[in-house]
Amino acid sequence: MKRFESSAVLVTGGASGIGKSVVERLAQEGANVVIGDMNLDAAQAVASAVSEQHGVEARALKVDVAEPEQCRELVETAVATLGKLDVLVNCAGVMEWFRAEDYPEERFERLMRINLFSVFYLSKYAVPHLLESRGNVVTMSSAASLGGVPYASAYCTSKGGINAMTRSLAVEYAEHGVRFNAICPGAVDTPLNSPDSLPVWGDMNKIARLSPKTGVASQPEEIAAAVAYLASSEACNVTGTTFSIDGGQMAG
Ligand code: NAD
């Protein structure tokens, strides 16, 4: 028996990187999946591929998770499509580099809406369905929630907020059987973390200090394996955790 046979899963950011690997992993384990992403073409390609390869139902929807109403519609369409909701995986996210004194207010606020507020909106609208299925939520936080990354004040703030929100919701819903967990990856080999995105105008020594102690970045499939564990019934007593996968980056 596959762990997610006939499960209904909603993954945001499933068109690329970690979210794409999560969709592939959960579909391989039998899940029917709805992908919500800004990049509809890429999301549709992922949905078609997993549907063909694993014989599961998979659908892609265009969404800007920064908009609460679009988050509500995404959850409702996912439930209407799959008949229920067992797991919400929040992977949609952006990273940007600014010196604090140069950070435009509207950019700071938009990043917070995408990376942090969306996790609340999606959780809020998913909870009534998760209470019925005794389901769970897994959210991509970051090592940047645990140690300061220079020139990334909005990103670090958004990820720290995810950890606090995850713990709050975990306590709020624990006795109702709905679990909330977060994963804190260090460097993962995805487009978000490409070498061209680095702030070459900054002090690169400050950034180099943040490298994984193992000397290697994680692959997105490794993060997807942890999502699959946390979302499965094998993790039925795991809630409120912030699980690091960072090559020892935050260990000391
Ligand atoms: P990625 O850029 O490969 O994928 C991000 C996905 O989110 C894309 O498909 C993009 O279209 C989508 N997206 C962005 N803004 C959106 C919006 N407003 N509405 C809907 N979809 C939107 O990035 P990734 O590396 O896979 O990152 C996934 C998550 O993991 C992010 O939350 C990121 O902060 C986190 N993370 C990544 C790393 C890393 O090193 N790659 C490390 C720690 C945490």
GROMACS .gro file of C-alpha atoms and ligand atoms in nm:
model
  296
    1MET     CA    1   0.000   0.000   0.000
    2LYS     CA    2   0.141   0.339  -0.099
    3ARG     CA    3   0.148   0.596   0.183
    4PHE     CA    4  -0.064   0.855  -0.003
    5GLU     CA    5  -0.297   0.623  -0.201
    6SER     CA    6  -0.617   0.820  -0.279
    7SER     CA    7  -0.499   1.117  -0.070
    8ALA     CA    8  -0.587   1.471  -0.181
    9VAL     CA    9  -0.291   1.708  -0.170
   10LEU     CA   10  -0.259   2.079  -0.254
   11VAL     CA   11   0.095   2.203  -0.328
   12THR     CA   12   0.172   2.571  -0.387
   13GLY     CA   13   0.485   2.654  -0.585
   14GLY     CA   14   0.469   2.309  -0.747
   15ALA     CA   15   0.587   2.432  -1.087
   16SER     CA   16   0.956   2.449  -0.990
   17GLY     CA   17   1.229   2.345  -0.748
   18ILE     CA   18   1.125   2.197  -0.413
   19GLY     CA   19   0.750   2.218  -0.484
   20LYS     CA   20   0.793   2.029  -0.812
   21SER     CA   21   0.984   1.751  -0.633
   22VAL     CA   22   0.715   1.738  -0.365
   23VAL     CA   23   0.446   1.691  -0.631
   24GLU     CA   24   0.654   1.418  -0.798
   25ARG     CA   25   0.724   1.237  -0.469
   26LEU     CA   26   0.367   1.245  -0.336
   27ALA     CA   27   0.221   1.144  -0.675
   28GLN     CA   28   0.468   0.855  -0.689
   29GLU     CA   29   0.330   0.748  -0.351
   30GLY     CA   30  -0.027   0.759  -0.484
   31ALA     CA   31  -0.152   1.112  -0.408
   32ASN     CA   32  -0.392   1.305  -0.629
   33VAL     CA   33  -0.256   1.657  -0.651
   34VAL     CA   34  -0.361   2.013  -0.725
   35ILE     CA   35  -0.073   2.252  -0.796
   36GLY     CA   36  -0.121   2.625  -0.737
   37ASP     CA   37   0.145   2.843  -0.895
   38MET     CA   38   0.191   3.179  -1.073
   39ASN     CA   39   0.362   2.995  -1.358
   40LEU     CA   40   0.068   2.807  -1.508
   41ASP     CA   41   0.251   2.660  -1.809
   42ALA     CA   42   0.523   2.503  -1.596
   43ALA     CA   43   0.267   2.384  -1.338
   44GLN     CA   44   0.061   2.221  -1.613
   45ALA     CA   45   0.371   2.042  -1.744
   46VAL     CA   46   0.439   1.898  -1.396
   47ALA     CA   47   0.073   1.795  -1.353
   48SER     CA   48   0.064   1.621  -1.695
   49ALA     CA   49   0.393   1.440  -1.629
   50VAL     CA   50   0.293   1.296  -1.289
   51SER     CA   51  -0.054   1.207  -1.408
   52GLU     CA   52   0.091   1.013  -1.702
   53GLN     CA   53   0.372   0.852  -1.501
   54HIS     CA   54   0.183   0.754  -1.186
   55GLY     CA   55  -0.181   0.733  -1.300
   56VAL     CA   56  -0.296   0.988  -1.042
   57GLU     CA   57  -0.529   1.285  -1.086
   58ALA     CA   58  -0.329   1.607  -1.117
   59ARG     CA   59  -0.443   1.957  -1.200
   60ALA     CA   60  -0.265   2.292  -1.221
   61LEU     CA   61  -0.422   2.627  -1.129
   62LYS     CA   62  -0.284   2.976  -1.170
   63VAL     CA   63  -0.269   3.165  -0.842
   64ASP     CA   64  -0.095   3.462  -0.688
   65VAL     CA   65  -0.069   3.349  -0.326
   66ALA     CA   66  -0.013   3.710  -0.219
   67GLU     CA   67  -0.389   3.761  -0.269
   68PRO     CA   68  -0.612   3.621   0.011
   69GLU     CA   69  -0.914   3.581  -0.218
   70GLN     CA   70  -0.707   3.377  -0.465
   71CYS     CA   71  -0.588   3.158  -0.176
   72ARG     CA   72  -0.951   3.095  -0.076
   73GLU     CA   73  -1.045   3.010  -0.436
   74LEU     CA   74  -0.744   2.779  -0.470
   75VAL     CA   75  -0.841   2.577  -0.162
   76GLU     CA   76  -1.207   2.557  -0.265
   77THR     CA   77  -1.121   2.452  -0.623
   78ALA     CA   78  -0.877   2.190  -0.494
   79VAL     CA   79  -1.147   2.044  -0.267
   80ALA     CA   80  -1.405   2.053  -0.549
   81THR     CA   81  -1.156   1.880  -0.782
   82LEU     CA   82  -1.028   1.611  -0.544
   83GLY     CA   83  -1.337   1.573  -0.324
   84LYS     CA   84  -1.149   1.644   0.003
   85LEU     CA   85  -0.818   1.781   0.134
   86ASP     CA   86  -0.570   1.570   0.331
   87VAL     CA   87  -0.247   1.769   0.298
   88LEU     CA   88  -0.151   2.129   0.219
   89VAL     CA   89   0.215   2.187   0.128
   90ASN     CA   90   0.322   2.554   0.113
   91CYS     CA   91   0.622   2.583  -0.119
   92ALA     CA   92   0.550   2.904  -0.313
   93GLY     CA   93   0.808   3.161  -0.216
   94VAL     CA   94   1.050   3.424  -0.335
   95MET     CA   95   1.390   3.548  -0.219
   96GLU     CA   96   1.536   3.891  -0.282
   97TRP     CA   97   1.843   4.082  -0.170
   98PHE     CA   98   1.841   4.446  -0.057
   99ARG     CA   99   2.037   4.652   0.190
  100ALA     CA  100   1.785   4.752   0.456
  101GLU     CA  101   1.828   5.122   0.380
  102ASP     CA  102   1.751   5.061   0.010
  103TYR     CA  103   1.458   4.822   0.056
  104PRO     CA  104   1.148   4.971  -0.112
  105GLU     CA  105   0.852   4.942   0.128
  106GLU     CA  106   0.623   4.793  -0.136
  107ARG     CA  107   0.881   4.521  -0.216
  108PHE     CA  108   0.924   4.435   0.152
  109GLU     CA  109   0.548   4.412   0.197
  110ARG     CA  110   0.492   4.204  -0.119
  111LEU     CA  111   0.754   3.949  -0.010
  112MET     CA  112   0.582   3.920   0.327
  113ARG     CA  113   0.248   3.862   0.153
  114ILE     CA  114   0.392   3.590  -0.072
  115ASN     CA  115   0.613   3.408   0.180
  116LEU     CA  116   0.427   3.454   0.507
  117PHE     CA  117   0.072   3.586   0.484
  118SER     CA  118  -0.018   3.328   0.216
  119VAL     CA  119   0.069   3.048   0.458
  120PHE     CA  120  -0.188   3.190   0.699
  121TYR     CA  121  -0.456   3.248   0.431
  122LEU     CA  122  -0.415   2.900   0.284
  123SER     CA  123  -0.410   2.738   0.629
  124LYS     CA  124  -0.717   2.937   0.735
  125TYR     CA  125  -0.919   2.820   0.435
  126ALA     CA  126  -0.780   2.465   0.450
  127VAL     CA  127  -0.850   2.406   0.821
  128PRO     CA  128  -1.225   2.328   0.790
  129HIS     CA  129  -1.139   2.057   0.535
  130LEU     CA  130  -0.839   1.930   0.733
  131LEU     CA  131  -1.059   1.898   1.043
  132GLU     CA  132  -1.278   1.659   0.843
  133SER     CA  133  -0.985   1.454   0.708
  134ARG     CA  134  -0.761   1.489   1.018
  135GLY     CA  135  -0.507   1.620   0.773
  136ASN     CA  136  -0.194   1.829   0.799
  137VAL     CA  137   0.010   2.121   0.667
  138VAL     CA  138   0.381   2.125   0.578
  139THR     CA  139   0.541   2.463   0.504
  140MET     CA  140   0.880   2.552   0.357
  141SER     CA  141   1.057   2.773   0.606
  142SER     CA  142   1.435   2.817   0.580
  143ALA     CA  143   1.762   2.812   0.771
  144ALA     CA  144   1.723   3.190   0.728
  145SER     CA  145   1.457   3.170   1.001
  146LEU     CA  146   1.717   3.046   1.251
  147GLY     CA  147   2.027   3.254   1.172
  148GLY     CA  148   2.058   3.597   1.015
  149VAL     CA  149   2.125   3.626   0.641
  150PRO     CA  150   2.259   3.971   0.549
  151TYR     CA  151   2.073   4.180   0.286
  152ALA     CA  152   1.766   3.955   0.328
  153SER     CA  153   1.566   4.121   0.605
  154ALA     CA  154   1.223   4.054   0.452
  155TYR     CA  155   1.308   3.694   0.366
  156CYS     CA  156   1.443   3.618   0.716
  157THR     CA  157   1.144   3.788   0.878
  158SER     CA  158   0.898   3.594   0.664
  159LYS     CA  159   1.059   3.260   0.746
  160GLY     CA  160   1.083   3.337   1.119
  161GLY     CA  161   0.712   3.420   1.104
  162ILE     CA  162   0.640   3.082   0.945
  163ASN     CA  163   0.807   2.903   1.238
  164ALA     CA  164   0.606   3.101   1.494
  165MET     CA  165   0.280   3.052   1.299
  166THR     CA  166   0.346   2.679   1.263
  167ARG     CA  167   0.391   2.641   1.639
  168SER     CA  168   0.082   2.849   1.715
  169LEU     CA  169  -0.144   2.657   1.476
  170ALA     CA  170   0.002   2.324   1.591
  171VAL     CA  171  -0.099   2.397   1.950
  172GLU     CA  172  -0.438   2.538   1.846
  173TYR     CA  173  -0.540   2.227   1.651
  174ALA     CA  174  -0.340   1.943   1.811
  175GLU     CA  175  -0.630   1.788   1.998
  176HIS     CA  176  -0.843   1.803   1.681
  177GLY     CA  177  -0.593   1.583   1.496
  178VAL     CA  178  -0.470   1.848   1.251
  179ARG     CA  179  -0.088   1.882   1.239
  180PHE     CA  180   0.131   2.174   1.128
  181ASN     CA  181   0.504   2.134   1.056
  182ALA     CA  182   0.775   2.336   0.884
  183ILE     CA  183   1.101   2.242   0.716
  184CYS     CA  184   1.408   2.466   0.736
  185PRO     CA  185   1.629   2.391   0.435
  186GLY     CA  186   1.972   2.547   0.396
  187ALA     CA  187   2.101   2.575   0.041
  188VAL     CA  188   1.896   2.369  -0.206
  189ASP     CA  189   1.986   2.330  -0.569
  190THR     CA  190   1.692   2.516  -0.732
  191PRO     CA  191   1.640   2.827  -0.951
  192LEU     CA  192   1.572   3.036  -0.635
  193ASN     CA  193   1.924   2.960  -0.511
  194SER     CA  194   2.114   2.999  -0.840
  195PRO     CA  195   2.461   3.158  -0.824
  196ASP     CA  196   2.345   3.443  -1.055
  197SER     CA  197   2.098   3.555  -0.788
  198LEU     CA  198   2.372   3.638  -0.533
  199PRO     CA  199   2.416   4.005  -0.430
  200VAL     CA  200   2.763   4.063  -0.575
  201TRP     CA  201   2.739   4.424  -0.455
  202GLY     CA  202   2.739   4.299  -0.093
  203ASP     CA  203   3.008   4.161   0.139
  204MET     CA  204   3.030   3.807   0.000
  205ASN     CA  205   3.230   3.689   0.305
  206LYS     CA  206   2.924   3.745   0.521
  207ILE     CA  207   2.723   3.525   0.287
  208ALA     CA  208   2.993   3.257   0.246
  209ARG     CA  209   2.980   3.197   0.623
  210LEU     CA  210   2.629   3.061   0.577
  211SER     CA  211   2.739   2.761   0.368
  212PRO     CA  212   2.650   2.402   0.462
  213LYS     CA  213   2.924   2.242   0.676
  214THR     CA  214   2.902   1.926   0.467
  215GLY     CA  215   3.015   2.136   0.170
  216VAL     CA  216   2.719   2.038  -0.049
  217ALA     CA  217   2.379   2.184  -0.119
  218SER     CA  218   2.071   1.962  -0.078
  219GLN     CA  219   1.881   1.833  -0.378
  220PRO     CA  220   1.509   1.917  -0.392
  221GLU     CA  221   1.425   1.544  -0.380
  222GLU     CA  222   1.581   1.526  -0.030
  223ILE     CA  223   1.345   1.798   0.093
  224ALA     CA  224   1.050   1.621  -0.075
  225ALA     CA  225   1.136   1.300   0.113
  226ALA     CA  226   1.105   1.489   0.444
  227VAL     CA  227   0.774   1.643   0.333
  228ALA     CA  228   0.647   1.294   0.252
  229TYR     CA  229   0.742   1.173   0.600
  230LEU     CA  230   0.592   1.471   0.785
  231ALA     CA  231   0.271   1.458   0.579
  232SER     CA  232   0.229   1.081   0.628
  233SER     CA  233   0.059   0.893   0.912
  234GLU     CA  234   0.406   0.773   1.017
  235ALA     CA  235   0.449   1.124   1.159
  236CYS     CA  236   0.108   1.115   1.335
  237ASN     CA  237   0.256   1.247   1.661
  238VAL     CA  238   0.483   1.510   1.501
  239THR     CA  239   0.340   1.862   1.512
  240GLY     CA  240   0.482   2.212   1.561
  241THR     CA  241   0.830   2.108   1.453
  242THR     CA  242   1.078   2.309   1.244
  243PHE     CA  243   1.290   2.039   1.084
  244SER     CA  244   1.635   2.146   0.956
  245ILE     CA  245   1.788   1.999   0.639
  246ASP     CA  246   2.091   2.223   0.602
  247GLY     CA  247   2.415   2.025   0.594
  248GLY     CA  248   2.480   2.129   0.953
  249GLN     CA  249   2.469   2.500   0.866
  250MET     CA  250   2.287   2.596   1.185
  251ALA     CA  251   2.452   2.333   1.407
  252GLY     CA  252   2.731   2.561   1.522
  253NAD     P1  253   1.171   2.805  -0.699
  253NAD     O1  254   1.192   2.945  -0.745
  253NAD     O2  255   1.236   2.693  -0.775
  253NAD     O3  256   1.014   2.774  -0.689
  253NAD     C1  257   0.925   2.866  -0.630
  253NAD     C2  258   0.789   2.849  -0.697
  253NAD     O4  259   0.698   2.942  -0.633
  253NAD     C3  260   0.789   2.882  -0.846
  253NAD     O5  261   0.724   2.781  -0.919
  253NAD     C4  262   0.716   3.015  -0.855
  253NAD     O6  263   0.643   3.033  -0.976
  253NAD     C5  264   0.622   3.004  -0.735
  253NAD     N1  265   0.575   3.136  -0.688
  253NAD     C6  266   0.653   3.243  -0.658
  253NAD     N2  267   0.576   3.347  -0.623
  253NAD     C7  268   0.446   3.304  -0.629
  253NAD     C8  269   0.322   3.366  -0.604
  253NAD     N3  270   0.311   3.494  -0.566
  253NAD     N4  271   0.210   3.292  -0.619
  253NAD     C9  272   0.217   3.162  -0.660
  253NAD     N5  273   0.333   3.099  -0.687
  253NAD    C10  274   0.446   3.170  -0.671
  253NAD     O7  275   1.218   2.804  -0.547
  253NAD     P2  276   1.250   2.685  -0.444
  253NAD     O8  277   1.393   2.690  -0.413
  253NAD     O9  278   1.187   2.559  -0.487
  253NAD    O10  279   1.173   2.740  -0.316
  253NAD    C11  280   1.057   2.680  -0.263
  253NAD    C12  281   1.042   2.723  -0.116
  253NAD    O11  282   1.154   2.673  -0.043
  253NAD    C13  283   1.040   2.875  -0.095
  253NAD    O12  284   0.949   2.906   0.006
  253NAD    C14  285   1.182   2.905  -0.050
  253NAD    O13  286   1.188   3.019   0.032
  253NAD    C15  287   1.213   2.779   0.030
  253NAD     N6  288   1.356   2.757   0.047
  253NAD    C16  289   1.438   2.739  -0.060
  253NAD    C17  290   1.575   2.722  -0.039
  253NAD    C18  291   1.673   2.704  -0.153
  253NAD    O14  292   1.795   2.709  -0.128
  253NAD     N7  293   1.627   2.681  -0.275
  253NAD    C19  294   1.627   2.722   0.091
  253NAD    C20  295   1.539   2.740   0.198
  253NAD    C21  296   1.404   2.757   0.175
   0.00000   0.00000   0.00000
